[in-house]
Coordinates of C-alpha atoms in Angstrom, one line a residue:
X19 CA 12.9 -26.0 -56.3
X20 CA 15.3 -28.9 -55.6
X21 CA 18.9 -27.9 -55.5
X22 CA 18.4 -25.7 -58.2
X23 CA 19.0 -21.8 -57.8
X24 CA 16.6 -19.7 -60.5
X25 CA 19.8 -18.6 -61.9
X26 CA 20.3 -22.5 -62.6
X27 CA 17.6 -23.5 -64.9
X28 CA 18.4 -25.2 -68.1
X29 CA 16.0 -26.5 -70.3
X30 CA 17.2 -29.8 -69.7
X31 CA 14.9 -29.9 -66.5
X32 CA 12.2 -31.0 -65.5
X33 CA 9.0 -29.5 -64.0
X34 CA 9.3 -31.4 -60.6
X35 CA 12.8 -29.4 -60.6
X36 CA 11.1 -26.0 -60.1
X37 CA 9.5 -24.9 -56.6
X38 CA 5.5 -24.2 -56.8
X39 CA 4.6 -20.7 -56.9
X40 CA 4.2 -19.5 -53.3
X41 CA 0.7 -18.9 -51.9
X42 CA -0.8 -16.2 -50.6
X43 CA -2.8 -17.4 -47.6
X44 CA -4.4 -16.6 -44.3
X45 CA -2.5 -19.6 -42.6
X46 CA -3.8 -21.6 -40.0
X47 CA -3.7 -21.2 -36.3
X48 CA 0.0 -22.5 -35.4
X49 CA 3.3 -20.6 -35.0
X50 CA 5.0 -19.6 -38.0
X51 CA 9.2 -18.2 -38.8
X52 CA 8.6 -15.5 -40.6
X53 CA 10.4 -13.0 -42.5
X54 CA 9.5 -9.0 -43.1
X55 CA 11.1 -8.7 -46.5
X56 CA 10.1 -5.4 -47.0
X57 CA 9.2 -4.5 -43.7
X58 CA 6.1 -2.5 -42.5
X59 CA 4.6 -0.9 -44.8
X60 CA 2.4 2.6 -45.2
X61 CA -0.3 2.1 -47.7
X62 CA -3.6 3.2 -48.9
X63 CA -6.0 0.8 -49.2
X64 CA -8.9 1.3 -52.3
X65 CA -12.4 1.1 -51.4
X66 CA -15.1 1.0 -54.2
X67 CA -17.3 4.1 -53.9
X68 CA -15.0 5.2 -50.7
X69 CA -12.4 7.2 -49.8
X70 CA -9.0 5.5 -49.6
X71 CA -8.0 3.8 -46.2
X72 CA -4.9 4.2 -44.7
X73 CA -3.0 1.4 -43.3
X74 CA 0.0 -0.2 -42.5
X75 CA 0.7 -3.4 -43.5
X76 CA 3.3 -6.5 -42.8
X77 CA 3.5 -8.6 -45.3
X78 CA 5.3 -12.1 -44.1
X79 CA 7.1 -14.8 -45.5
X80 CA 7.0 -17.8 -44.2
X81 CA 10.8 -19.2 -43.1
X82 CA 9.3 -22.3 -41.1
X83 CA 6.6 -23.8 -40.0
X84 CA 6.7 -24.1 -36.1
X85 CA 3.8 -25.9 -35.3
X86 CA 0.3 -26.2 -36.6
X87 CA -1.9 -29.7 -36.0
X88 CA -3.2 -30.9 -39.0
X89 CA -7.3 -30.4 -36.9
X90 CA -6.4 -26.5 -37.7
X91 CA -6.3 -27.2 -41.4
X92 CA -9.6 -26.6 -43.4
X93 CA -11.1 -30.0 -45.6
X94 CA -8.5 -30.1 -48.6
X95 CA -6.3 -27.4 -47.5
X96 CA -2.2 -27.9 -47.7
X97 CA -0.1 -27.8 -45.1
X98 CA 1.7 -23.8 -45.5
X99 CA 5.2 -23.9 -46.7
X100 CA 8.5 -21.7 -46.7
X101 CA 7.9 -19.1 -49.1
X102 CA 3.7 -18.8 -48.5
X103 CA 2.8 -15.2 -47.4
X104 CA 0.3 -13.9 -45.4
X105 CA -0.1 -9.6 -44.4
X106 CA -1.6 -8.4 -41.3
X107 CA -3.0 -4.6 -41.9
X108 CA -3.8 -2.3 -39.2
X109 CA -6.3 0.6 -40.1
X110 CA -4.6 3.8 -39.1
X111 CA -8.0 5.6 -38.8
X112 CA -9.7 3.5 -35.9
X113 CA -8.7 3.1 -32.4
X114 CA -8.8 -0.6 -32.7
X115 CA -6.3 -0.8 -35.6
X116 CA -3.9 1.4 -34.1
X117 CA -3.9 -0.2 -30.7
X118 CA -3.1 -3.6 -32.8
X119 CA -0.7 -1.9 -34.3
X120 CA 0.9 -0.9 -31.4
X121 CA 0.9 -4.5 -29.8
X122 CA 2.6 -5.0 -33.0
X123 CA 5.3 -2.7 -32.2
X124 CA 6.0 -3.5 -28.7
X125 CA 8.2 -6.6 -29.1
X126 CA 10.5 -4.6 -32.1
X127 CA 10.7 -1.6 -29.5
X128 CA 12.1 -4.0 -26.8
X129 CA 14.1 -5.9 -28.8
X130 CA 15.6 -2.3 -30.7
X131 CA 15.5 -0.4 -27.5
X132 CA 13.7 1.9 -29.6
X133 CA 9.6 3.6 -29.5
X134 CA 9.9 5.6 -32.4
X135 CA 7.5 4.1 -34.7
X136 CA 9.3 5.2 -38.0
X137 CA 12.9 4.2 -36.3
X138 CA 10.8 1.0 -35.7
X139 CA 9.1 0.3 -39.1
X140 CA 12.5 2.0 -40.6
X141 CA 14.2 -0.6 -39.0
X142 CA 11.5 -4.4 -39.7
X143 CA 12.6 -4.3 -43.1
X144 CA 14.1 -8.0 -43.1
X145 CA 13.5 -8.7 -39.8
X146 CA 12.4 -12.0 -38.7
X147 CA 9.7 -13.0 -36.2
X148 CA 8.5 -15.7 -34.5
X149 CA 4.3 -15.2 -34.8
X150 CA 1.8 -17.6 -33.1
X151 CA -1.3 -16.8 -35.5
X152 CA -4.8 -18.0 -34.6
X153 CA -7.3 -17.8 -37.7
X154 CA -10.6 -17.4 -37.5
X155 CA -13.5 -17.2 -39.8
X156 CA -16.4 -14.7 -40.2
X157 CA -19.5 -16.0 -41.3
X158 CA -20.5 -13.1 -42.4
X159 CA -17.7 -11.9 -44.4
X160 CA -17.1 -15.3 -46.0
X161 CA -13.5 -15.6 -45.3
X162 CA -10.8 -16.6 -42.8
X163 CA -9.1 -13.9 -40.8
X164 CA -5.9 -14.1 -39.5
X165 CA -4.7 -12.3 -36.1
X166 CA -1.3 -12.4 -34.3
X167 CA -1.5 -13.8 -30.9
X168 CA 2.3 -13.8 -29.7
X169 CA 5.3 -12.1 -31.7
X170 CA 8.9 -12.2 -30.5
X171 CA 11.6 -10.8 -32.8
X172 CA 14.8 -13.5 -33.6

């Protein structure tokens, strides 16, 4: 949205006044500002025919877009904006998603002083990040995957 707060729209505008819906995306290897709006998350995850999966999850906003090179961006795909989110899930029933989970953690524990993990996910709600992402994709899944390389907390 141009200068316009949602609060502030009269029908005397136009449609170029209003921002574009925000995209959920796996975004493209770069490094990305990011927001936790509602922090880390504990969910369960349905499975057709399966029994739930358990995960936590951190859903990000994007703030800014650091850097990503316009070779990382698939044919026809837009450059990610302020306001496009993208999750990264860890399973909480594998080895492999809860040692992700705790690389995760390790920069908010330094930068809280802190190792408890629900004084740590207590405490991401609105927290911002710096993330350096690289996506990959999985021919066999048919989709892009997204992991965090680098995290520092602002």
């Amino acid at each position: 949205m141009t200068d316009h707060s949602i609060n502030k729209v009269t029908l005397d505008m136009s449609l170029d006044d209003l921002s574009d819906l925000p995209q959920y995306l796996q975004p493209p290897t770069g490094a990305y500002l990011v927001v936790l709006n509602d922090g880390i998350m504990e969910k369960d995850i349905e499975m057709e025919g399966k029994e739930p999966m358990p995960i936590f999850e951190a859903a990000m906003t994007i703030k800014t877009v650091m850097e990503v090179e316009k070779s990382a961006l698939d044919e026809d795909e837009e450059m990610p904006k302020p306001g496009d989110t993208f999750t990264q899930s860890f399973q909480r029933t594998n080895e492999f998603g809860m040692g992700a989970f705790k690389e995760f953690l390790k920069p908010i524990a330094k930068k809280l002083g802190q190792t408890n993990i629900g004084v740590l996910i207590g405490a991401s709600k609105g927290m911002e990040l710096l993330v350096v992402v690289v996506r990959t994709y999985n021919k066999a899944k048919g989709r892009n995957f997204t992991r965090i390389k680098k995290l520092e907390v602002v």
